[in-house]
Each structure stands twice: as C-alpha cells, then as structure tokens.
Coordinates of C-alpha atoms in Angstrom, one line a residue:
A1 CA 0.1 0.2 0.2
S2 CA 2.7 2.3 0.7
L3 CA 4.6 2.1 -2.8
A4 CA 1.1 2.2 -4.2
R5 CA 1.1 6.3 -2.3
R6 CA 4.3 7.0 -3.3
A7 CA 3.4 5.7 -7.0
L8 CA 0.6 8.0 -6.6
A9 CA 1.8 11.0 -5.2
H10 CA 4.6 10.8 -7.8
W11 CA 1.9 11.0 -10.7
E12 CA 0.4 13.5 -8.9
D13 CA 3.7 15.7 -8.8
R14 CA 4.1 14.9 -12.6
I15 CA 0.2 16.3 -13.8
A16 CA 1.2 19.5 -11.4
A17 CA 4.3 20.2 -13.2
R18 CA 2.5 19.6 -16.6
R19 CA -0.3 21.8 -15.6
R20 CA 2.1 24.5 -14.4
L21 CA 3.9 24.6 -18.1
A22 CA 0.7 24.5 -20.1
S23 CA -0.5 27.5 -18.4
A24 CA 2.5 29.2 -18.9
Y25 CA 2.3 28.4 -22.2
S26 CA -1.6 29.8 -22.2
A27 CA -1.0 32.7 -20.2
E28 CA 2.0 33.7 -23.3
L29 CA 0.2 32.7 -26.0
S30 CA -3.2 33.6 -25.4
R31 CA -1.8 37.3 -25.4
Y32 CA -1.4 37.2 -29.6
D33 CA -4.3 36.5 -32.0
A34 CA -2.4 34.4 -33.7
F35 CA -3.1 31.4 -31.6
R36 CA -6.2 30.1 -29.8
V37 CA -5.1 27.9 -26.3
P38 CA -7.2 25.0 -25.0
P39 CA -9.7 25.9 -22.6
T40 CA -9.0 25.0 -18.8
P41 CA -12.4 23.9 -17.6
E42 CA -11.8 24.2 -13.1
Q43 CA -14.4 20.9 -12.9
A44 CA -12.1 19.0 -15.0
L45 CA -8.3 19.6 -14.8
P46 CA -6.5 18.1 -18.0
T47 CA -3.5 15.9 -17.4
Y48 CA -1.3 17.4 -20.6
S49 CA 0.4 14.5 -22.3
D50 CA 0.6 17.3 -24.9
Y51 CA -0.4 20.5 -25.2
L52 CA -2.6 21.7 -28.1
L53 CA -1.6 25.1 -29.4
R54 CA -4.1 25.9 -32.4
L55 CA -3.2 28.8 -35.3
T56 CA -5.2 31.3 -36.4
R57 CA -6.0 33.0 -39.6
F58 CA -3.6 35.8 -38.3
A59 CA -0.2 33.6 -37.5
R60 CA 2.2 34.1 -40.3
T61 CA 2.8 30.8 -40.8
A62 CA 0.8 27.5 -41.3
A63 CA 0.8 24.7 -38.6
D64 CA 2.7 22.4 -41.0
D65 CA 5.0 25.0 -41.8
L66 CA 5.1 26.0 -38.1
A67 CA 6.1 22.3 -36.5
K68 CA 9.1 21.9 -39.7
L69 CA 10.9 25.3 -38.6
L70 CA 10.4 24.1 -34.8
A71 CA 12.1 20.7 -35.5
E72 CA 14.8 22.7 -37.6
S73 CA 15.7 24.6 -34.3
G74 CA 15.7 21.4 -32.3
I75 CA 12.3 21.8 -31.2
E76 CA 10.0 18.3 -31.2
T77 CA 6.7 18.8 -31.5
R78 CA 3.9 16.5 -32.8
R79 CA 1.0 16.7 -35.2
L80 CA -2.5 15.3 -34.4
R81 CA -3.6 12.6 -36.2
L82 CA -5.2 12.3 -39.6
P83 CA -9.1 11.9 -38.2
L84 CA -10.4 9.2 -39.5
T85 CA -13.4 10.9 -41.5
E86 CA -10.4 11.8 -43.6
R87 CA -10.2 8.5 -44.8
E88 CA -13.8 7.7 -45.1
L89 CA -16.8 8.9 -46.6
A90 CA -18.1 11.0 -43.5
S91 CA -17.0 14.5 -42.5
L92 CA -16.1 16.2 -39.4
P93 CA -15.1 19.8 -40.3
A94 CA -14.1 20.3 -36.7
A95 CA -11.9 17.9 -36.3
E96 CA -10.3 18.4 -39.7
H97 CA -9.8 21.9 -39.0
A98 CA -8.0 21.0 -35.9
R99 CA -5.7 18.8 -37.9
A100 CA -4.9 21.4 -40.5
T101 CA -4.2 24.4 -37.7
G102 CA -3.1 22.7 -34.6
I103 CA 0.0 21.2 -33.6
L104 CA 1.4 19.7 -30.2
L105 CA 3.8 20.9 -27.9
P106 CA 6.1 19.6 -25.6
V107 CA 4.7 19.6 -21.8
D108 CA 7.1 17.0 -20.7
E109 CA 7.6 17.9 -16.6
S110 CA 11.2 17.6 -16.9
L111 CA 11.2 20.7 -19.2
T112 CA 12.8 23.9 -17.7
D113 CA 11.7 26.9 -17.5
S114 CA 14.6 28.3 -20.0
Q115 CA 13.6 25.2 -22.3
R116 CA 10.3 26.8 -22.3
D117 CA 10.6 29.9 -22.9
R118 CA 12.9 29.0 -26.1
V119 CA 9.9 27.0 -27.2
L120 CA 7.6 30.1 -27.1
D121 CA 10.7 32.4 -28.9
E122 CA 10.7 30.2 -31.7
I123 CA 7.1 30.1 -32.1
F124 CA 6.8 33.8 -31.9
G125 CA 9.5 34.3 -33.7
Y126 CA 7.8 32.1 -36.9
A127 CA 4.2 32.5 -36.5
I128 CA 4.1 36.4 -35.3
G129 CA 7.2 37.9 -36.9

C-alpha cells in the first residue's frame, strides 16, 4: 500500500508540473491573435500529455510549416493524427480543422523554464514575426 501511495504521489507531482507548464504556455500564447489555446475547465482539469496549440488566420505561417521550422530548430512537436473521417466517406469539419491548424507542444515535466521560453521564442519568431 505504501508503494502505491508513493507512486500516486509521484504521478500527482508529474501532472502538477505539466499543468504549470501548460498554464505558462497559455499565459504567453493567449496574448496574441495568432494563437488559440486549449480551454482549462475548473471542474475537469486536464493532465496534459501534450499541449494543443492552434494557429488562427492571423499567424504568419501554417501549422505544418511551423512544425517543420520548430523541428529544424531542435524542438520536437507532434501533429494531430489524421482524423478517420479524412479516410472514410464521412466528414467532421471540426476535427479536420483542428488537424489542419494544430500542433502538439511538449509538456514533459522535465522541461525547464528556459527550455519552455525557447519553445515560445521560436514560435513567436516564426508565427508572429
């Protein structure tokens, strides 16, 4: 039982660190019209395995291009998976739009403040100018 309590405490610490990182991303990114940040409802706080950044029409670059530029700068991002609807006959415009405009930013709890700031600086440099 004590081993389980320690493991649970470890996971709670990891989730808290991810929430702090996501909150810092949101605070900086929400200052610009070029980005849409994920909502954080009080009644169901996310655990943030990734942070979904969506680019708006005001961004200087598209999500695919931003992901490539960040990768060239040594910042690993991921893209949303291709919605099943794009491979089938059905269509879900919201899912397809999210795929076209979103990238997943790193929220690993080991990310330092300086690493987070570098991610943000690179995003701002490419998407805002």
